[in-house]
């Protein structure tokens, strides 16, 4: 199943380019707020799998799409989760996941213009998991049953603030400017993938591919991350988990490749789709 936030309303994609409004099709049982569905995720999936009226469908305009989980209670992010990225950052491989947050006010949708703060703004394509069932003390073996689905995200990062001062540094602040956590364009349930632990992700800056990997190259898989996080924190329905970026980030290049005003960043994942953002100075 492919879930959309279409003009702020929960929708299900029923064919390429068309969607059904969930609040209408369910006579108000679910939606219209896309964030609220995660509180009723199991009931929602049962309802959708049982069949629903698909006769009233509307076109999906890319500019009308919002974040599939627009107001998560918590946003987790994992650093250094790909070997080559740890190497380009000049850091040792972590023995346990390196966790920080992107504050929820940084979440935005899969298209539009993002304001560049002063400093050095960089791209980080990441697969993003959305929690569908509360998780506390969950083993990796059952972790996928707590995930509603997958979407693609950018862990946009202002590197100067991120790396300011002595360790531990300001990761959460440097990655939380408005619009720095775009996610979308759809939420895809794990059953839609041949292997949800092996998905191609990539991004291009001004048409030039700058990052590409498969998520099977992660050091800590999504189940391992859920086990680690949920041993400490209760994961709530609708929370986001950014799972780490591969090598190729602009800050590690010589010369550095930073995002400037007027640039276009296209971010994609196999089986999910693409986000498209441009940038302007503040
Ligand atoms: Zn990241």
mmCIF file of C-alpha atoms and ligand atoms in Angstrom:
data_model
loop_
_atom_site.group_PDB
_atom_site.id
_atom_site.type_symbol
_atom_site.label_atom_id
_atom_site.label_comp_id
_atom_site.label_asym_id
_atom_site.label_seq_id
_atom_site.Cartn_x
_atom_site.Cartn_y
_atom_site.Cartn_z
ATOM 1 C CA UNK A 1 0.000 0.000 0.000
ATOM 2 C CA UNK A 2 1.164 3.519 -0.842
ATOM 3 C CA UNK A 3 -0.010 6.259 1.554
ATOM 4 C CA UNK A 4 -0.063 9.930 0.603
ATOM 5 C CA UNK A 5 -0.530 13.268 2.277
ATOM 6 C CA UNK A 6 -2.509 14.959 -0.497
ATOM 7 C CA UNK A 7 -3.179 18.629 0.271
ATOM 8 C CA UNK A 8 -3.050 17.815 3.980
ATOM 9 C CA UNK A 9 -5.443 14.851 3.757
ATOM 10 C CA UNK A 10 -4.691 11.158 4.107
ATOM 11 C CA UNK A 11 -5.008 9.310 0.787
ATOM 12 C CA UNK A 12 -4.169 5.903 -0.702
ATOM 13 C CA UNK A 13 -2.611 5.705 -4.160
ATOM 14 C CA UNK A 14 -4.782 3.351 -6.211
ATOM 15 C CA UNK A 15 -2.969 3.552 -9.530
ATOM 16 C CA UNK A 16 -0.142 5.551 -10.976
ATOM 17 C CA UNK A 17 -1.242 9.138 -10.543
ATOM 18 C CA UNK A 18 -4.564 8.706 -8.741
ATOM 19 C CA UNK A 19 -5.537 8.442 -5.091
ATOM 20 C CA UNK A 20 -8.602 7.886 -2.938
ATOM 21 C CA UNK A 21 -9.325 10.174 0.009
ATOM 22 C CA UNK A 22 -9.398 7.966 3.097
ATOM 23 C CA UNK A 23 -11.787 10.063 5.190
ATOM 24 C CA UNK A 24 -14.384 9.924 2.405
ATOM 25 C CA UNK A 25 -13.860 6.250 1.564
ATOM 26 C CA UNK A 26 -13.995 5.200 5.244
ATOM 27 C CA UNK A 27 -16.956 7.503 6.078
ATOM 28 C CA UNK A 28 -14.790 9.345 8.583
ATOM 29 C CA UNK A 29 -13.361 6.318 10.408
ATOM 30 C CA UNK A 30 -9.797 7.234 9.410
ATOM 31 C CA UNK A 31 -8.201 10.545 8.488
ATOM 32 C CA UNK A 32 -8.375 13.159 7.169
ATOM 33 C CA UNK A 33 -5.267 14.143 9.187
ATOM 34 C CA UNK A 34 -2.350 12.041 7.833
ATOM 35 C CA UNK A 35 -0.609 12.025 11.225
ATOM 36 C CA UNK A 36 -3.593 10.557 13.070
ATOM 37 C CA UNK A 37 -3.670 7.300 11.097
ATOM 38 C CA UNK A 38 -0.561 5.954 12.852
ATOM 39 C CA UNK A 39 -2.526 5.863 16.135
ATOM 40 C CA UNK A 40 -4.900 3.370 14.480
ATOM 41 C CA UNK A 41 -2.414 1.737 12.125
ATOM 42 C CA UNK A 42 -3.384 -1.925 12.541
ATOM 43 C CA UNK A 43 -7.117 -1.148 12.194
ATOM 44 C CA UNK A 44 -6.403 1.051 9.185
ATOM 45 C CA UNK A 45 -4.393 -1.652 7.401
ATOM 46 C CA UNK A 46 -7.140 -4.226 8.085
ATOM 47 C CA UNK A 47 -9.763 -1.851 6.713
ATOM 48 C CA UNK A 48 -7.714 -1.073 3.577
ATOM 49 C CA UNK A 49 -6.900 -4.732 2.931
ATOM 50 C CA UNK A 50 -10.586 -5.584 3.278
ATOM 51 C CA UNK A 51 -11.324 -3.452 0.213
ATOM 52 C CA UNK A 52 -12.788 0.030 -0.088
ATOM 53 C CA UNK A 53 -14.678 2.143 -2.588
ATOM 54 C CA UNK A 54 -12.192 3.239 -5.269
ATOM 55 C CA UNK A 55 -14.702 4.938 -7.544
ATOM 56 C CA UNK A 56 -14.013 8.494 -6.377
ATOM 57 C CA UNK A 57 -10.381 9.124 -7.208
ATOM 58 C CA UNK A 58 -8.430 12.295 -7.602
ATOM 59 C CA UNK A 59 -5.248 13.076 -9.527
ATOM 60 C CA UNK A 60 -2.009 13.207 -7.581
ATOM 61 C CA UNK A 61 -0.248 16.484 -8.362
ATOM 62 C CA UNK A 62 3.347 16.357 -7.093
ATOM 63 C CA UNK A 63 3.076 19.919 -5.763
ATOM 64 C CA UNK A 64 0.107 18.917 -3.594
ATOM 65 C CA UNK A 65 1.982 16.252 -1.646
ATOM 66 C CA UNK A 66 2.996 16.814 1.958
ATOM 67 C CA UNK A 67 5.053 14.749 4.382
ATOM 68 C CA UNK A 68 3.374 11.351 4.939
ATOM 69 C CA UNK A 69 3.953 11.848 8.691
ATOM 70 C CA UNK A 70 3.918 15.637 8.989
ATOM 71 C CA UNK A 71 3.944 16.037 12.803
ATOM 72 C CA UNK A 72 5.921 13.163 14.320
ATOM 73 C CA UNK A 73 6.228 13.167 18.104
ATOM 74 C CA UNK A 74 9.884 12.158 17.801
ATOM 75 C CA UNK A 75 12.425 12.107 14.998
ATOM 76 C CA UNK A 76 15.419 9.815 15.438
ATOM 77 C CA UNK A 77 18.473 9.900 13.211
ATOM 78 C CA UNK A 78 21.456 7.591 12.994
ATOM 79 C CA UNK A 79 24.927 8.858 12.068
ATOM 80 C CA UNK A 80 27.823 6.961 10.475
ATOM 81 C CA UNK A 81 25.669 4.008 9.405
ATOM 82 C CA UNK A 82 27.572 3.255 6.172
ATOM 83 C CA UNK A 83 31.242 2.233 6.195
ATOM 84 C CA UNK A 84 32.431 4.519 3.394
ATOM 85 C CA UNK A 85 30.655 7.507 4.934
ATOM 86 C CA UNK A 86 32.351 6.894 8.308
ATOM 87 C CA UNK A 87 35.647 6.671 6.425
ATOM 88 C CA UNK A 88 35.115 9.923 4.462
ATOM 89 C CA UNK A 89 34.204 11.642 7.751
ATOM 90 C CA UNK A 90 37.515 10.421 9.188
ATOM 91 C CA UNK A 91 35.768 8.550 12.007
ATOM 92 C CA UNK A 92 35.960 5.005 13.347
ATOM 93 C CA UNK A 93 33.105 2.585 12.671
ATOM 94 C CA UNK A 94 30.592 2.803 15.537
ATOM 95 C CA UNK A 95 30.055 -0.254 17.741
ATOM 96 C CA UNK A 96 26.513 0.842 18.608
ATOM 97 C CA UNK A 97 24.230 3.182 16.585
ATOM 98 C CA UNK A 98 25.145 6.870 16.870
ATOM 99 C CA UNK A 99 21.801 8.572 17.586
ATOM 100 C CA UNK A 100 20.751 12.224 17.451
ATOM 101 C CA UNK A 101 17.477 14.008 16.714
ATOM 102 C CA UNK A 102 16.167 16.305 14.047
ATOM 103 C CA UNK A 103 13.646 18.373 16.008
ATOM 104 C CA UNK A 104 10.134 17.782 14.613
ATOM 105 C CA UNK A 105 9.698 21.408 13.490
ATOM 106 C CA UNK A 106 12.261 20.679 10.729
ATOM 107 C CA UNK A 107 9.904 18.239 8.946
ATOM 108 C CA UNK A 108 8.554 19.309 5.573
ATOM 109 C CA UNK A 109 7.124 17.746 2.406
ATOM 110 C CA UNK A 110 8.667 16.303 -0.751
ATOM 111 C CA UNK A 111 8.790 19.479 -2.850
ATOM 112 C CA UNK A 112 9.193 23.211 -2.517
ATOM 113 C CA UNK A 113 11.779 25.813 -1.640
ATOM 114 C CA UNK A 114 13.986 25.506 1.446
ATOM 115 C CA UNK A 115 15.680 28.563 2.976
ATOM 116 C CA UNK A 116 19.454 28.316 3.425
ATOM 117 C CA UNK A 117 20.707 29.622 6.775
ATOM 118 C CA UNK A 118 24.183 31.176 6.971
ATOM 119 C CA UNK A 119 26.921 28.574 6.895
ATOM 120 C CA UNK A 120 27.557 25.400 4.891
ATOM 121 C CA UNK A 121 24.445 23.395 4.012
ATOM 122 C CA UNK A 122 24.952 19.812 2.837
ATOM 123 C CA UNK A 123 22.784 16.980 1.501
ATOM 124 C CA UNK A 124 22.323 13.472 2.998
ATOM 125 C CA UNK A 125 19.936 11.065 1.266
ATOM 126 C CA UNK A 126 18.484 8.587 3.769
ATOM 127 C CA UNK A 127 15.836 5.914 3.929
ATOM 128 C CA UNK A 128 13.290 6.874 6.594
ATOM 129 C CA UNK A 129 11.167 4.402 8.567
ATOM 130 C CA UNK A 130 7.840 5.487 10.085
ATOM 131 C CA UNK A 131 6.700 3.760 13.272
ATOM 132 C CA UNK A 132 3.264 2.138 13.055
ATOM 133 C CA UNK A 133 2.993 0.411 16.419
ATOM 134 C CA UNK A 134 4.454 1.605 19.726
ATOM 135 C CA UNK A 135 7.773 -0.091 20.461
ATOM 136 C CA UNK A 136 9.467 -0.605 23.813
ATOM 137 C CA UNK A 137 12.010 -3.370 24.388
ATOM 138 C CA UNK A 138 11.488 -4.805 20.900
ATOM 139 C CA UNK A 139 13.856 -7.469 19.521
ATOM 140 C CA UNK A 140 15.255 -7.079 16.021
ATOM 141 C CA UNK A 141 13.491 -10.297 15.013
ATOM 142 C CA UNK A 142 10.050 -8.690 15.406
ATOM 143 C CA UNK A 143 11.015 -5.071 14.722
ATOM 144 C CA UNK A 144 9.500 -4.884 11.227
ATOM 145 C CA UNK A 145 6.024 -5.452 12.698
ATOM 146 C CA UNK A 146 6.401 -2.061 14.428
ATOM 147 C CA UNK A 147 7.159 -0.198 11.180
ATOM 148 C CA UNK A 148 4.226 1.251 9.206
ATOM 149 C CA UNK A 149 6.315 1.856 6.122
ATOM 150 C CA UNK A 150 9.258 3.469 4.427
ATOM 151 C CA UNK A 151 9.772 6.814 2.781
ATOM 152 C CA UNK A 152 12.795 8.739 1.573
ATOM 153 C CA UNK A 153 14.271 11.747 3.360
ATOM 154 C CA UNK A 154 17.035 14.295 3.342
ATOM 155 C CA UNK A 155 19.016 14.846 6.519
ATOM 156 C CA UNK A 156 19.925 18.396 5.495
ATOM 157 C CA UNK A 157 22.817 19.599 7.616
ATOM 158 C CA UNK A 158 24.457 22.957 8.269
ATOM 159 C CA UNK A 159 27.943 21.626 8.907
ATOM 160 C CA UNK A 160 29.490 24.592 10.692
ATOM 161 C CA UNK A 161 26.932 24.545 13.511
ATOM 162 C CA UNK A 162 26.758 20.735 13.456
ATOM 163 C CA UNK A 163 30.490 20.477 14.131
ATOM 164 C CA UNK A 164 30.909 23.580 16.325
ATOM 165 C CA UNK A 165 32.686 23.293 19.662
ATOM 166 C CA UNK A 166 34.163 20.338 21.478
ATOM 167 C CA UNK A 167 32.590 16.862 21.370
ATOM 168 C CA UNK A 168 29.736 16.142 21.823
ATOM 169 C CA UNK A 169 28.891 18.619 19.105
ATOM 170 C CA UNK A 170 25.702 20.262 17.847
ATOM 171 C CA UNK A 171 24.358 17.568 15.476
ATOM 172 C CA UNK A 172 20.718 18.035 16.479
ATOM 173 C CA UNK A 173 20.866 21.823 16.125
ATOM 174 C CA UNK A 174 22.780 21.913 12.823
ATOM 175 C CA UNK A 175 20.250 19.507 11.287
ATOM 176 C CA UNK A 176 17.026 21.133 12.516
ATOM 177 C CA UNK A 177 16.543 24.403 10.630
ATOM 178 C CA UNK A 178 13.041 24.807 9.120
ATOM 179 C CA UNK A 179 12.685 22.449 6.162
ATOM 180 C CA UNK A 180 15.812 20.446 7.013
ATOM 181 C CA UNK A 181 13.880 17.157 7.325
ATOM 182 C CA UNK A 182 11.963 16.741 4.056
ATOM 183 C CA UNK A 183 10.260 13.338 3.661
ATOM 184 C CA UNK A 184 8.054 11.806 0.988
ATOM 185 C CA UNK A 185 6.661 11.596 -1.597
ATOM 186 C CA UNK A 186 4.743 8.558 -0.283
ATOM 187 C CA UNK A 187 4.834 6.049 2.563
ATOM 188 C CA UNK A 188 5.215 2.508 1.207
ATOM 189 C CA UNK A 189 4.346 -0.439 3.447
ATOM 190 C CA UNK A 190 7.178 -2.973 3.931
ATOM 191 C CA UNK A 191 5.269 -5.794 2.169
ATOM 192 C CA UNK A 192 5.506 -3.859 -1.125
ATOM 193 C CA UNK A 193 9.278 -4.441 -1.338
ATOM 194 C CA UNK A 194 11.023 -7.626 -2.457
ATOM 195 C CA UNK A 195 13.369 -6.995 0.472
ATOM 196 C CA UNK A 196 12.744 -3.929 2.687
ATOM 197 C CA UNK A 197 16.337 -4.228 3.937
ATOM 198 C CA UNK A 198 17.780 -3.773 0.432
ATOM 199 C CA UNK A 199 16.541 -0.615 -1.325
ATOM 200 C CA UNK A 200 18.493 1.653 -3.682
ATOM 201 C CA UNK A 201 18.628 5.294 -2.564
ATOM 202 C CA UNK A 202 20.293 8.209 -4.338
ATOM 203 C CA UNK A 203 20.309 11.958 -4.812
ATOM 204 C CA UNK A 204 21.369 14.418 -7.489
ATOM 205 C CA UNK A 205 22.397 18.062 -7.113
ATOM 206 C CA UNK A 206 21.682 20.134 -10.228
ATOM 207 C CA UNK A 207 21.322 16.934 -12.236
ATOM 208 C CA UNK A 208 24.634 15.379 -11.141
ATOM 209 C CA UNK A 209 24.401 12.223 -9.059
ATOM 210 C CA UNK A 210 26.188 12.833 -5.749
ATOM 211 C CA UNK A 211 25.144 9.850 -3.600
ATOM 212 C CA UNK A 212 23.968 6.313 -4.323
ATOM 213 C CA UNK A 213 23.850 3.148 -2.263
ATOM 214 C CA UNK A 214 21.725 0.196 -1.280
ATOM 215 C CA UNK A 215 20.358 0.071 2.244
ATOM 216 C CA UNK A 216 21.696 -3.489 2.594
ATOM 217 C CA UNK A 217 25.072 -1.754 3.083
ATOM 218 C CA UNK A 218 23.948 -0.234 6.395
ATOM 219 C CA UNK A 219 26.074 -1.132 9.412
ATOM 220 C CA UNK A 220 22.930 -1.258 11.601
ATOM 221 C CA UNK A 221 19.804 -2.453 9.773
ATOM 222 C CA UNK A 222 16.366 -0.999 10.496
ATOM 223 C CA UNK A 223 15.546 -3.931 12.848
ATOM 224 C CA UNK A 224 18.848 -3.415 14.693
ATOM 225 C CA UNK A 225 18.138 0.316 15.030
ATOM 226 C CA UNK A 226 14.620 -0.350 16.368
ATOM 227 C CA UNK A 227 16.024 -2.818 18.910
ATOM 228 C CA UNK A 228 18.678 -0.330 20.042
ATOM 229 C CA UNK A 229 16.324 2.673 20.258
ATOM 230 C CA UNK A 230 13.444 0.814 21.890
ATOM 231 C CA UNK A 231 15.696 -0.581 24.622
ATOM 232 C CA UNK A 232 15.807 2.992 25.954
ATOM 233 C CA UNK A 233 13.011 5.056 24.401
ATOM 234 C CA UNK A 234 9.370 4.232 23.675
ATOM 235 C CA UNK A 235 8.862 4.663 19.930
ATOM 236 C CA UNK A 236 5.471 6.178 19.265
ATOM 237 C CA UNK A 237 3.232 5.607 16.255
ATOM 238 C CA UNK A 238 4.079 8.215 13.628
ATOM 239 C CA UNK A 239 7.675 8.751 14.769
ATOM 240 C CA UNK A 240 10.350 9.034 12.063
ATOM 241 C CA UNK A 241 13.671 7.190 12.003
ATOM 242 C CA UNK A 242 16.312 8.583 9.623
ATOM 243 C CA UNK A 243 18.627 5.627 9.054
ATOM 244 C CA UNK A 244 21.902 7.254 7.987
ATOM 245 C CA UNK A 245 23.508 8.476 4.796
ATOM 246 C CA UNK A 246 26.022 6.815 2.465
ATOM 247 C CA UNK A 247 29.274 8.332 1.238
ATOM 248 C CA UNK A 248 29.408 11.267 -1.146
ATOM 249 C CA UNK A 249 28.316 14.123 1.114
ATOM 250 C CA UNK A 250 29.522 17.521 -0.048
ATOM 251 C CA UNK A 251 31.386 18.469 3.146
ATOM 252 C CA UNK A 252 33.800 15.527 2.745
ATOM 253 C CA UNK A 253 34.748 16.455 -0.837
ATOM 254 C CA UNK A 254 37.804 18.435 -1.922
ATOM 255 C CA UNK A 255 36.793 21.051 -2.824
ATOM 256 C CA UNK A 256 33.636 21.009 -0.707
ATOM 257 C CA UNK A 257 30.324 20.849 -2.579
ATOM 258 C CA UNK A 258 27.717 22.885 -0.712
ATOM 259 C CA UNK A 259 24.103 23.707 -1.536
ATOM 260 C CA UNK A 260 23.631 27.224 -2.875
ATOM 261 C CA UNK A 261 20.681 29.454 -3.718
ATOM 262 C CA UNK A 262 18.919 28.274 -6.881
ATOM 263 C CA UNK A 263 20.247 24.708 -6.644
ATOM 264 C CA UNK A 264 17.925 21.764 -7.246
ATOM 265 C CA UNK A 265 18.205 18.626 -5.100
ATOM 266 C CA UNK A 266 16.394 15.476 -6.255
ATOM 267 C CA UNK A 267 16.232 12.658 -3.726
ATOM 268 C CA UNK A 268 14.920 9.206 -4.555
ATOM 269 C CA UNK A 269 14.425 5.649 -3.406
ATOM 270 C CA UNK A 270 13.636 2.550 -5.423
ATOM 271 C CA UNK A 271 9.967 1.633 -5.090
ATOM 272 C CA UNK A 272 9.123 4.877 -3.277
ATOM 273 C CA UNK A 273 9.676 7.796 -5.639
ATOM 274 C CA UNK A 274 11.415 11.143 -5.752
ATOM 275 C CA UNK A 275 11.463 14.399 -3.830
ATOM 276 C CA UNK A 276 12.478 17.633 -5.541
ATOM 277 C CA UNK A 277 13.610 20.762 -3.689
ATOM 278 C CA UNK A 278 15.160 24.071 -4.583
ATOM 279 C CA UNK A 279 16.945 26.478 -2.252
ATOM 280 C CA UNK A 280 16.983 30.203 -1.584
ATOM 281 C CA UNK A 281 18.945 32.451 0.720
ATOM 282 C CA UNK A 282 17.223 33.607 3.903
HETATM 283 ZN ZN1 LIG B 1 22.283 11.772 8.371
#
